[in-house]
């Protein structure tokens, strides 16, 4: 299907009207605020504000919800960078480089790059959505259990890149995460596993409280231990956008990560969290100085933020062209379409092509609104790090508990957050990386459920895993990524050992 340029131009004209621009700006500002608050995900933000769109014209309603979606994807990076608490699961990879940058006084640089990378990724995702959605949705439609299993295996190959200095400890963390992922209902038989009779555990450990506990509460415990020993961090906030040198340095990473994010977003069921980790791993593999990753490397930050925002454009592709939501947020958006009397899918393209183009234009405008609103708020956001630690640390703890409780209004989630906070604190004390646990919790259920579905379909024949070209391609990519990552890790260790040896001789 070719592009109707006249219709595309007229759709942009319709969207660039004061009423639609106002709705997108309101939605984007609300999305950034919700995304920045731990516990309030993009999905919850869109779901909470859907009722406000009732009675409004379809374009106004959907445009505002798209603004919330795009704003929340960026907003998650704010708390990830400043207080080591990802506002949304998609921002979990952002803290790996963003928080160390803030700790060494580069909060403004990290915030401006996160904003620019989010804008860049969002624009690339929207452009790909506009010009390639029929083609990409056709590939996404080919995904079955075998392909999803291949995607999960490929995603798990990133573990090497986020394992820190010890691959063994990274593998042990990932294995522990996979074990936790088996708690809850069996995906095929529905039999409860390792729940000890607790209803709250039937769906496994609640993801958001687990995430908050591992990264935010464990950091609170660390801060308490260092009370009186921490030097006050200075936040150098001298720009709203990254420097030309930073843009030039990260341009290839931004482009590659945006394409990765859009592609993964277009696969139903995959989300921004997977896209961000895969893009982060690719950025580390292709970096000139991979040994600097984990210490505040701006390329890693750019990779994760551009990928998770590009994912929003990718997730809209199966929603609009097939009527299949690409992630949890687009599942809520699907309901909003239906409320407005529109049924996403092939008939939407046939009967309401003008509206489809207006959605494309709204997505693009939401990225521009995010850039301006985010830039206006950077100075205010970055001041968080200037707050006295005696006030900030207990505030983060209270916010973490409130965020954990807000998900299901259940005290059990607060206990879960505390338990994972203690676990995270102990693991950090003994240099065990936390990110592999998170990645295993995201990909473990996908790998298990699709592997078992494939086995049911084949009658137990494992050769089915190698019978589909896309799945074979993904697994070969996983093997190649794993081999290259291990080789790269050995080189990094050799370089670091040489540097440390030279430093010891010099002293």
Short mmCIF file of C-alpha atoms in Angstrom, two decimals:
data_model
loop_
_atom_site.label_atom_id
_atom_site.label_comp_id
_atom_site.label_asym_id
_atom_site.label_seq_id
_atom_site.Cartn_x
_atom_site.Cartn_y
_atom_site.Cartn_z
CA UNK A 1 0.00 0.00 0.00
CA UNK A 2 1.52 3.33 -1.08
CA UNK A 3 1.50 6.62 0.79
CA UNK A 4 -1.29 9.08 -0.09
CA UNK A 5 0.78 12.27 0.22
CA UNK A 6 -2.17 14.65 -0.19
CA UNK A 7 -4.03 12.91 2.61
CA UNK A 8 -0.91 12.86 4.77
CA UNK A 9 -0.37 16.63 4.37
CA UNK A 10 -4.04 17.41 5.08
CA UNK A 11 -3.88 15.20 8.20
CA UNK A 12 -0.92 17.17 9.54
CA UNK A 13 -2.90 20.37 8.89
CA UNK A 14 -5.83 18.99 10.90
CA UNK A 15 -3.63 17.99 13.83
CA UNK A 16 -1.70 21.29 13.92
CA UNK A 17 -4.79 23.14 15.18
CA UNK A 18 -4.89 24.95 18.56
CA UNK A 19 -7.38 22.50 20.12
CA UNK A 20 -5.43 19.35 19.22
CA UNK A 21 -2.08 20.93 20.15
CA UNK A 22 -3.51 21.87 23.56
CA UNK A 23 -4.79 18.33 24.18
CA UNK A 24 -1.44 16.79 23.19
CA UNK A 25 0.45 19.22 25.45
CA UNK A 26 -1.86 18.46 28.41
CA UNK A 27 -1.45 14.73 27.81
CA UNK A 28 2.32 14.96 27.42
CA UNK A 29 2.75 17.01 30.63
CA UNK A 30 0.54 14.54 32.53
CA UNK A 31 2.48 11.63 31.06
CA UNK A 32 5.88 13.05 32.05
CA UNK A 33 4.61 13.62 35.61
CA UNK A 34 3.14 10.13 35.91
CA UNK A 35 6.17 8.48 34.33
CA UNK A 36 8.50 10.23 36.78
CA UNK A 37 6.61 8.92 39.81
CA UNK A 38 7.72 5.37 40.74
CA UNK A 39 4.79 2.96 40.64
CA UNK A 40 2.74 4.98 38.16
CA UNK A 41 3.51 3.39 34.78
CA UNK A 42 2.55 4.63 31.32
CA UNK A 43 -0.18 1.96 31.28
CA UNK A 44 -1.68 3.25 34.51
CA UNK A 45 -1.46 6.85 33.30
CA UNK A 46 -3.34 6.14 30.09
CA UNK A 47 -5.89 3.95 31.92
CA UNK A 48 -6.53 6.60 34.58
CA UNK A 49 -7.07 9.38 32.06
CA UNK A 50 -9.16 7.47 29.49
CA UNK A 51 -12.41 8.53 31.26
CA UNK A 52 -11.44 12.19 30.74
CA UNK A 53 -11.65 11.65 26.98
CA UNK A 54 -15.26 10.48 27.00
CA UNK A 55 -17.52 12.86 25.10
CA UNK A 56 -14.65 14.41 23.14
CA UNK A 57 -14.02 14.07 19.41
CA UNK A 58 -12.01 10.92 18.48
CA UNK A 59 -8.96 12.87 17.28
CA UNK A 60 -8.83 14.99 20.45
CA UNK A 61 -9.20 11.92 22.68
CA UNK A 62 -6.67 9.68 20.99
CA UNK A 63 -4.19 12.56 20.57
CA UNK A 64 -4.26 13.28 24.30
CA UNK A 65 -3.74 9.60 25.17
CA UNK A 66 -0.84 9.37 22.72
CA UNK A 67 0.65 12.43 24.44
CA UNK A 68 0.38 10.64 27.81
CA UNK A 69 1.99 7.52 26.32
CA UNK A 70 4.97 9.38 24.83
CA UNK A 71 5.41 11.65 27.87
CA UNK A 72 5.41 8.75 30.32
CA UNK A 73 8.04 6.84 28.33
CA UNK A 74 10.40 9.82 28.75
CA UNK A 75 9.27 10.66 32.31
CA UNK A 76 10.48 7.28 33.59
CA UNK A 77 14.06 8.35 32.94
CA UNK A 78 13.86 11.36 35.31
CA UNK A 79 13.61 9.37 38.54
CA UNK A 80 15.93 6.67 37.12
CA UNK A 81 18.70 9.24 36.64
CA UNK A 82 18.14 11.32 39.77
CA UNK A 83 17.17 8.82 42.48
CA UNK A 84 17.99 5.41 40.91
CA UNK A 85 14.32 4.50 40.76
CA UNK A 86 12.94 3.80 37.27
CA UNK A 87 9.60 5.55 36.98
CA UNK A 88 8.53 2.90 34.47
CA UNK A 89 9.93 -0.59 33.72
CA UNK A 90 11.08 0.73 30.33
CA UNK A 91 13.51 3.06 32.14
CA UNK A 92 15.20 0.26 34.10
CA UNK A 93 18.17 0.18 31.71
CA UNK A 94 18.50 3.97 31.85
CA UNK A 95 19.66 3.98 35.48
CA UNK A 96 22.70 1.83 34.62
CA UNK A 97 24.45 4.88 33.15
CA UNK A 98 22.19 7.78 34.12
CA UNK A 99 22.51 7.44 37.90
CA UNK A 100 26.35 7.25 37.91
CA UNK A 101 26.39 10.39 35.73
CA UNK A 102 24.19 12.20 38.26
CA UNK A 103 26.41 11.00 41.09
CA UNK A 104 29.47 12.61 39.55
CA UNK A 105 27.69 15.94 39.07
CA UNK A 106 26.45 15.49 35.49
CA UNK A 107 22.73 15.33 36.19
CA UNK A 108 22.03 18.13 33.70
CA UNK A 109 24.04 16.41 30.96
CA UNK A 110 22.29 13.09 31.63
CA UNK A 111 18.85 14.69 31.73
CA UNK A 112 19.38 16.63 28.51
CA UNK A 113 20.67 13.52 26.70
CA UNK A 114 17.74 11.44 28.00
CA UNK A 115 15.35 14.07 26.66
CA UNK A 116 17.07 14.35 23.28
CA UNK A 117 17.39 10.56 22.93
CA UNK A 118 13.71 10.15 23.78
CA UNK A 119 12.79 12.75 21.17
CA UNK A 120 15.11 11.20 18.57
CA UNK A 121 13.82 7.69 19.18
CA UNK A 122 10.21 8.86 19.22
CA UNK A 123 10.60 10.69 15.89
CA UNK A 124 12.32 7.71 14.23
CA UNK A 125 9.60 5.40 15.59
CA UNK A 126 6.85 7.70 14.30
CA UNK A 127 8.48 7.98 10.85
CA UNK A 128 8.88 4.22 10.56
CA UNK A 129 5.29 3.81 11.73
CA UNK A 130 4.13 6.20 9.00
CA UNK A 131 6.01 4.72 6.08
CA UNK A 132 6.54 1.04 6.93
CA UNK A 133 3.66 -0.08 9.12
CA UNK A 134 2.03 -2.46 6.57
CA UNK A 135 5.38 -4.18 5.89
CA UNK A 136 6.44 -4.50 9.56
CA UNK A 137 3.04 -5.65 10.72
CA UNK A 138 3.21 -8.45 8.15
CA UNK A 139 6.46 -9.73 9.70
CA UNK A 140 5.08 -9.32 13.23
CA UNK A 141 2.09 -11.44 12.23
CA UNK A 142 4.47 -14.34 11.53
CA UNK A 143 5.46 -14.52 15.22
CA UNK A 144 4.28 -17.64 16.99
CA UNK A 145 5.52 -19.49 20.11
CA UNK A 146 8.77 -20.56 18.44
CA UNK A 147 9.62 -17.01 17.32
CA UNK A 148 8.76 -15.55 20.74
CA UNK A 149 11.04 -18.11 22.37
CA UNK A 150 13.82 -17.11 19.96
CA UNK A 151 13.24 -13.44 20.84
CA UNK A 152 13.44 -14.22 24.58
CA UNK A 153 16.71 -16.16 24.08
CA UNK A 154 18.12 -13.24 22.08
CA UNK A 155 17.11 -10.83 24.85
CA UNK A 156 18.72 -13.00 27.51
CA UNK A 157 22.03 -12.84 25.62
CA UNK A 158 22.23 -9.22 26.85
CA UNK A 159 22.96 -10.54 30.35
CA UNK A 160 26.70 -10.59 29.57
CA UNK A 161 26.61 -6.86 28.87
CA UNK A 162 24.93 -5.97 32.16
CA UNK A 163 26.84 -8.37 34.41
CA UNK A 164 29.50 -5.92 35.52
CA UNK A 165 33.01 -7.27 36.06
CA UNK A 166 32.08 -10.86 36.95
CA UNK A 167 30.27 -13.00 34.39
CA UNK A 168 29.77 -15.75 36.97
CA UNK A 169 28.04 -13.42 39.40
CA UNK A 170 25.94 -12.01 36.52
CA UNK A 171 24.94 -15.54 35.48
CA UNK A 172 24.08 -16.41 39.10
CA UNK A 173 21.89 -13.29 39.37
CA UNK A 174 20.14 -14.15 36.10
CA UNK A 175 19.58 -17.76 37.23
CA UNK A 176 18.11 -16.49 40.49
CA UNK A 177 15.80 -14.18 38.49
CA UNK A 178 14.68 -17.08 36.31
CA UNK A 179 13.90 -19.13 39.42
CA UNK A 180 11.78 -16.28 40.83
CA UNK A 181 10.01 -16.05 37.47
CA UNK A 182 8.69 -19.61 37.93
CA UNK A 183 6.62 -18.55 40.96
CA UNK A 184 2.89 -18.33 40.25
CA UNK A 185 0.47 -20.05 37.92
CA UNK A 186 1.90 -22.60 35.51
CA UNK A 187 1.45 -20.94 32.07
CA UNK A 188 0.05 -24.13 30.49
CA UNK A 189 -1.74 -26.11 33.21
CA UNK A 190 -2.65 -23.22 35.51
CA UNK A 191 -1.33 -25.11 38.55
CA UNK A 192 0.04 -22.76 41.25
CA UNK A 193 3.81 -23.17 41.84
CA UNK A 194 5.80 -22.11 44.91
CA UNK A 195 3.02 -19.82 46.14
CA UNK A 196 2.77 -21.40 49.63
CA UNK A 197 -0.97 -20.83 49.53
CA UNK A 198 -0.67 -17.05 49.20
CA UNK A 199 -3.21 -15.60 46.77
CA UNK A 200 -0.98 -12.56 46.18
CA UNK A 201 1.71 -14.82 44.73
CA UNK A 202 -0.55 -16.55 42.21
CA UNK A 203 0.67 -14.27 39.41
CA UNK A 204 4.27 -14.37 40.61
CA UNK A 205 6.16 -11.62 42.43
CA UNK A 206 4.53 -8.28 41.53
CA UNK A 207 6.89 -6.69 39.00
CA UNK A 208 6.77 -2.99 39.96
CA UNK A 209 7.27 -3.57 43.73
CA UNK A 210 10.12 -5.96 42.90
CA UNK A 211 11.74 -3.35 40.66
CA UNK A 212 11.31 -0.58 43.25
CA UNK A 213 12.71 -2.79 46.01
CA UNK A 214 15.76 -3.95 44.05
CA UNK A 215 16.84 -0.52 42.85
CA UNK A 216 15.29 2.19 45.03
CA UNK A 217 14.98 0.67 48.52
CA UNK A 218 18.38 -1.06 48.30
CA UNK A 219 19.89 2.34 47.46
CA UNK A 220 18.11 3.87 50.46
CA UNK A 221 19.77 1.26 52.69
CA UNK A 222 23.13 2.07 51.09
CA UNK A 223 22.60 5.77 51.75
CA UNK A 224 21.68 5.10 55.37
CA UNK A 225 24.88 3.10 55.80
CA UNK A 226 26.93 5.99 54.42
CA UNK A 227 25.20 8.69 56.47
CA UNK A 228 27.64 11.46 57.25
CA UNK A 229 30.17 10.15 54.71
CA UNK A 230 28.52 11.29 51.48
CA UNK A 231 29.75 14.45 49.86
CA UNK A 232 27.01 16.63 48.52
CA UNK A 233 26.64 16.17 44.76
CA UNK A 234 26.71 19.26 42.59
CA UNK A 235 24.37 19.22 39.60
CA UNK A 236 25.80 21.19 36.69
CA UNK A 237 22.67 22.37 34.88
CA UNK A 238 23.91 24.65 32.14
CA UNK A 239 21.93 23.43 29.16
CA UNK A 240 18.53 22.13 28.12
CA UNK A 241 19.78 20.06 25.23
CA UNK A 242 22.97 17.99 24.92
CA UNK A 243 26.10 19.54 23.46
CA UNK A 244 26.91 19.09 19.79
CA UNK A 245 29.87 16.91 20.82
CA UNK A 246 27.57 14.55 22.76
CA UNK A 247 25.09 14.39 19.88
CA UNK A 248 27.88 13.65 17.41
CA UNK A 249 29.33 10.99 19.71
CA UNK A 250 26.01 9.20 20.18
CA UNK A 251 24.43 9.68 16.75
CA UNK A 252 25.16 6.15 15.49
CA UNK A 253 23.97 4.68 18.78
CA UNK A 254 20.79 6.76 18.66
CA UNK A 255 20.01 5.65 15.11
CA UNK A 256 20.74 1.96 15.71
CA UNK A 257 18.85 1.89 19.02
CA UNK A 258 15.82 3.67 17.53
CA UNK A 259 15.54 1.06 14.78
CA UNK A 260 15.94 -1.75 17.35
CA UNK A 261 13.28 -0.17 19.56
CA UNK A 262 10.80 0.23 16.73
CA UNK A 263 11.34 -3.34 15.55
CA UNK A 264 10.91 -4.87 19.00
CA UNK A 265 7.95 -2.59 19.74
CA UNK A 266 6.18 -3.88 16.62
CA UNK A 267 6.22 -7.43 18.01
CA UNK A 268 3.06 -7.95 20.07
CA UNK A 269 3.89 -8.71 23.69
CA UNK A 270 7.42 -7.30 23.58
CA UNK A 271 7.77 -3.90 25.23
CA UNK A 272 10.00 -0.94 25.91
CA UNK A 273 11.86 -2.69 28.73
CA UNK A 274 13.09 -5.47 26.42
CA UNK A 275 13.93 -2.96 23.67
CA UNK A 276 15.95 -0.80 26.08
CA UNK A 277 18.04 -3.70 27.39
CA UNK A 278 18.71 -5.12 23.89
CA UNK A 279 19.73 -1.66 22.59
CA UNK A 280 21.95 -1.13 25.66
CA UNK A 281 23.70 -4.45 25.02
CA UNK A 282 24.24 -3.58 21.35
CA UNK A 283 25.59 -0.14 22.28
CA UNK A 284 28.12 -1.72 24.65
CA UNK A 285 29.19 -4.30 22.06
CA UNK A 286 29.79 -1.59 19.44
CA UNK A 287 31.37 1.02 21.75
CA UNK A 288 35.02 2.10 21.48
CA UNK A 289 35.33 1.95 25.25
CA UNK A 290 32.92 -0.74 26.52
CA UNK A 291 34.89 -0.87 29.79
CA UNK A 292 33.39 2.51 30.70
CA UNK A 293 29.82 1.16 30.62
CA UNK A 294 28.33 1.00 34.11
CA UNK A 295 30.28 4.04 35.26
CA UNK A 296 28.17 6.72 33.56
CA UNK A 297 28.73 6.33 29.80
CA UNK A 298 26.49 8.62 27.82
CA UNK A 299 26.19 6.19 24.87
CA UNK A 300 24.50 3.62 27.11
CA UNK A 301 22.04 6.22 28.33
CA UNK A 302 21.29 7.35 24.77
CA UNK A 303 20.76 3.73 23.64
CA UNK A 304 18.23 2.77 26.30
CA UNK A 305 16.22 6.01 26.10
CA UNK A 306 16.02 6.17 22.30
CA UNK A 307 15.01 2.50 22.13
CA UNK A 308 12.22 2.65 24.71
CA UNK A 309 10.70 5.76 23.11
CA UNK A 310 11.01 4.37 19.58
CA UNK A 311 9.14 1.37 20.93
CA UNK A 312 6.02 3.53 21.33
CA UNK A 313 5.89 4.09 17.55
CA UNK A 314 6.59 0.42 16.91
CA UNK A 315 3.86 -0.71 19.31
CA UNK A 316 1.31 1.38 17.39
CA UNK A 317 2.04 -0.52 14.16
CA UNK A 318 0.32 -3.84 15.04
CA UNK A 319 -2.41 -1.92 16.89
CA UNK A 320 -3.41 0.21 13.91
CA UNK A 321 -2.77 -2.27 11.08
CA UNK A 322 -3.82 -5.55 12.73
CA UNK A 323 -5.86 -4.53 15.76
CA UNK A 324 -3.33 -6.36 17.95
CA UNK A 325 -1.81 -4.31 20.81
CA UNK A 326 1.98 -4.20 20.79
CA UNK A 327 2.25 -3.72 24.57
CA UNK A 328 0.18 -3.05 27.70
CA UNK A 329 -0.29 0.66 26.93
CA UNK A 330 -1.58 0.04 23.41
CA UNK A 331 -3.95 -2.57 24.87
CA UNK A 332 -5.56 0.26 26.88
CA UNK A 333 -5.47 2.47 23.77
CA UNK A 334 -7.32 -0.27 21.88
CA UNK A 335 -10.16 0.13 24.38
CA UNK A 336 -10.13 3.90 23.84
CA UNK A 337 -10.44 3.37 20.06
CA UNK A 338 -13.41 1.08 20.57
CA UNK A 339 -15.07 3.59 22.93
CA UNK A 340 -14.77 6.15 20.14
CA UNK A 341 -16.47 3.75 17.70
CA UNK A 342 -13.27 2.85 15.83
CA UNK A 343 -12.01 -0.70 15.36
CA UNK A 344 -8.24 -0.82 14.69
CA UNK A 345 -7.20 -3.33 12.02
CA UNK A 346 -7.18 -3.63 8.25
CA UNK A 347 -10.65 -2.05 7.97
CA UNK A 348 -9.40 1.08 9.76
CA UNK A 349 -6.91 1.58 6.92
CA UNK A 350 -9.62 0.97 4.35
CA UNK A 351 -12.45 3.05 5.83
CA UNK A 352 -10.69 5.70 7.97
CA UNK A 353 -7.33 6.25 6.27
CA UNK A 354 -7.57 9.97 7.04
CA UNK A 355 -7.81 9.17 10.77
CA UNK A 356 -4.84 6.78 10.56
CA UNK A 357 -2.71 9.56 9.07
CA UNK A 358 -3.91 11.92 11.80
CA UNK A 359 -2.71 9.41 14.41
CA UNK A 360 0.70 9.39 12.70
CA UNK A 361 0.75 13.21 12.83
CA UNK A 362 -0.34 13.20 16.51
CA UNK A 363 2.50 10.86 17.40
CA UNK A 364 4.98 13.19 15.73
CA UNK A 365 3.51 16.27 17.42
CA UNK A 366 3.62 14.51 20.81
CA UNK A 367 7.40 14.07 20.38
CA UNK A 368 7.81 17.81 19.71
CA UNK A 369 5.63 18.66 22.73
CA UNK A 370 7.70 16.28 24.87
CA UNK A 371 10.91 18.00 23.77
CA UNK A 372 9.68 21.49 24.71
CA UNK A 373 7.90 20.53 27.95
CA UNK A 374 10.80 18.31 29.02
CA UNK A 375 13.35 21.05 28.29
CA UNK A 376 11.31 23.56 30.27
CA UNK A 377 11.30 21.21 33.27
CA UNK A 378 14.93 20.00 33.24
CA UNK A 379 16.25 22.70 35.59
CA UNK A 380 13.43 21.99 38.06
CA UNK A 381 13.79 18.19 37.84
CA UNK A 382 17.58 18.25 38.26
CA UNK A 383 17.32 20.25 41.48
CA UNK A 384 16.07 17.08 43.15
CA UNK A 385 19.66 15.93 43.44
CA UNK A 386 20.60 19.13 45.31
CA UNK A 387 18.20 18.34 48.14
CA UNK A 388 19.96 17.43 51.38
CA UNK A 389 20.42 13.65 51.68
CA UNK A 390 18.91 13.71 55.16
CA UNK A 391 15.66 14.83 53.54
CA UNK A 392 15.96 13.11 50.15
CA UNK A 393 16.71 9.57 51.42
CA UNK A 394 13.64 9.19 53.69
CA UNK A 395 11.54 10.89 50.98
CA UNK A 396 12.64 8.28 48.44
CA UNK A 397 11.82 5.52 50.92
CA UNK A 398 8.31 6.89 51.56
CA UNK A 399 7.74 7.44 47.83
CA UNK A 400 8.87 3.87 47.11
CA UNK A 401 6.44 2.43 49.66
CA UNK A 402 3.58 4.56 48.33
CA UNK A 403 4.45 3.60 44.74
CA UNK A 404 4.51 -0.10 45.64
CA UNK A 405 1.15 0.12 47.43
CA UNK A 406 -0.45 2.17 44.63
CA UNK A 407 -0.20 -0.64 42.07
CA UNK A 408 -2.81 -2.93 43.66
CA UNK A 409 -3.66 -1.17 46.96
CA UNK A 410 -2.23 -4.21 48.71
CA UNK A 411 0.04 -4.19 51.79
CA UNK A 412 1.62 -7.43 50.52
CA UNK A 413 3.32 -5.40 47.77
CA UNK A 414 4.92 -3.18 50.42
CA UNK A 415 6.37 -6.25 52.16
CA UNK A 416 7.59 -7.51 48.75
CA UNK A 417 9.33 -4.19 48.13
CA UNK A 418 11.04 -4.31 51.51
CA UNK A 419 12.14 -7.93 51.01
CA UNK A 420 13.65 -7.21 47.59
CA UNK A 421 15.19 -4.02 48.97
CA UNK A 422 17.07 -6.03 51.61
CA UNK A 423 18.01 -8.64 49.00
CA UNK A 424 19.28 -5.91 46.63
CA UNK A 425 21.30 -4.30 49.43
CA UNK A 426 22.99 -7.59 50.36
CA UNK A 427 23.73 -8.44 46.72
CA UNK A 428 25.32 -5.06 46.11
CA UNK A 429 27.46 -5.46 49.22
CA UNK A 430 28.95 -8.59 47.65
CA UNK A 431 29.13 -7.14 44.09
CA UNK A 432 26.32 -9.17 42.55
CA UNK A 433 24.67 -7.18 39.71
CA UNK A 434 20.93 -6.54 40.06
CA UNK A 435 20.01 -5.87 36.42
CA UNK A 436 20.25 -9.55 35.30
CA UNK A 437 17.50 -10.38 37.84
CA UNK A 438 15.26 -7.77 36.28
CA UNK A 439 15.96 -8.95 32.75
CA UNK A 440 15.28 -12.56 33.78
CA UNK A 441 11.96 -11.52 35.37
CA UNK A 442 10.96 -9.78 32.11
CA UNK A 443 12.04 -12.51 29.70
CA UNK A 444 11.74 -15.65 31.83
CA UNK A 445 7.94 -15.97 31.63
CA UNK A 446 8.03 -15.25 27.88
CA UNK A 447 10.68 -17.91 27.30
CA UNK A 448 8.98 -20.55 29.45
CA UNK A 449 5.42 -20.12 28.22
CA UNK A 450 6.36 -20.04 24.53
CA UNK A 451 8.81 -22.94 24.81
CA UNK A 452 6.14 -25.09 26.41
CA UNK A 453 3.52 -24.03 23.86
CA UNK A 454 5.92 -24.98 21.09
CA UNK A 455 6.49 -28.38 22.74
CA UNK A 456 2.73 -28.94 23.01
CA UNK A 457 2.28 -28.07 19.33
CA UNK A 458 5.11 -30.41 18.23
CA UNK A 459 4.18 -33.24 20.59
CA UNK A 460 7.46 -32.85 22.48
CA UNK A 461 9.76 -32.67 19.43
CA UNK A 462 12.49 -30.04 20.17
CA UNK A 463 13.33 -29.77 16.46
CA UNK A 464 10.35 -27.44 16.10
CA UNK A 465 12.60 -24.72 17.57
CA UNK A 466 14.72 -24.88 14.41
CA UNK A 467 11.89 -25.20 11.90
CA UNK A 468 11.04 -21.51 11.45
CA UNK A 469 13.41 -19.07 9.70
CA UNK A 470 12.75 -16.08 11.99
CA UNK A 471 13.31 -18.17 15.14
CA UNK A 472 16.52 -19.70 13.74
CA UNK A 473 17.73 -16.22 12.79
CA UNK A 474 17.06 -14.88 16.30
CA UNK A 475 18.84 -17.80 17.96
CA UNK A 476 21.87 -17.43 15.67
CA UNK A 477 21.91 -13.73 16.57
CA UNK A 478 21.79 -14.70 20.25
CA UNK A 479 24.75 -17.09 19.87
CA UNK A 480 26.74 -14.48 17.91
CA UNK A 481 25.91 -11.77 20.47
CA UNK A 482 26.89 -14.08 23.31
CA UNK A 483 30.26 -15.02 21.75
CA UNK A 484 31.10 -11.41 20.85
CA UNK A 485 30.04 -10.17 24.30
CA UNK A 486 32.20 -12.74 26.11
CA UNK A 487 35.19 -11.87 23.90
CA UNK A 488 34.56 -8.18 24.50
CA UNK A 489 34.26 -8.78 28.24
CA UNK A 490 37.64 -10.55 28.34
CA UNK A 491 39.27 -7.65 26.48
CA UNK A 492 37.72 -5.17 28.93
CA UNK A 493 38.97 -7.16 31.91
CA UNK A 494 42.47 -7.38 30.41
CA UNK A 495 42.47 -3.61 29.78
CA UNK A 496 41.21 -2.83 33.28
CA UNK A 497 43.75 -5.20 34.85
CA UNK A 498 46.56 -3.49 32.90
CA UNK A 499 45.32 -0.05 33.99
CA UNK A 500 45.06 -1.11 37.63
CA UNK A 501 48.52 -2.72 37.47
CA UNK A 502 50.02 0.48 36.04
CA UNK A 503 48.28 2.51 38.75
CA UNK A 504 49.64 0.23 41.50
CA UNK A 505 53.21 0.50 40.12
CA UNK A 506 52.86 4.29 39.86
CA UNK A 507 51.81 4.58 43.48
#
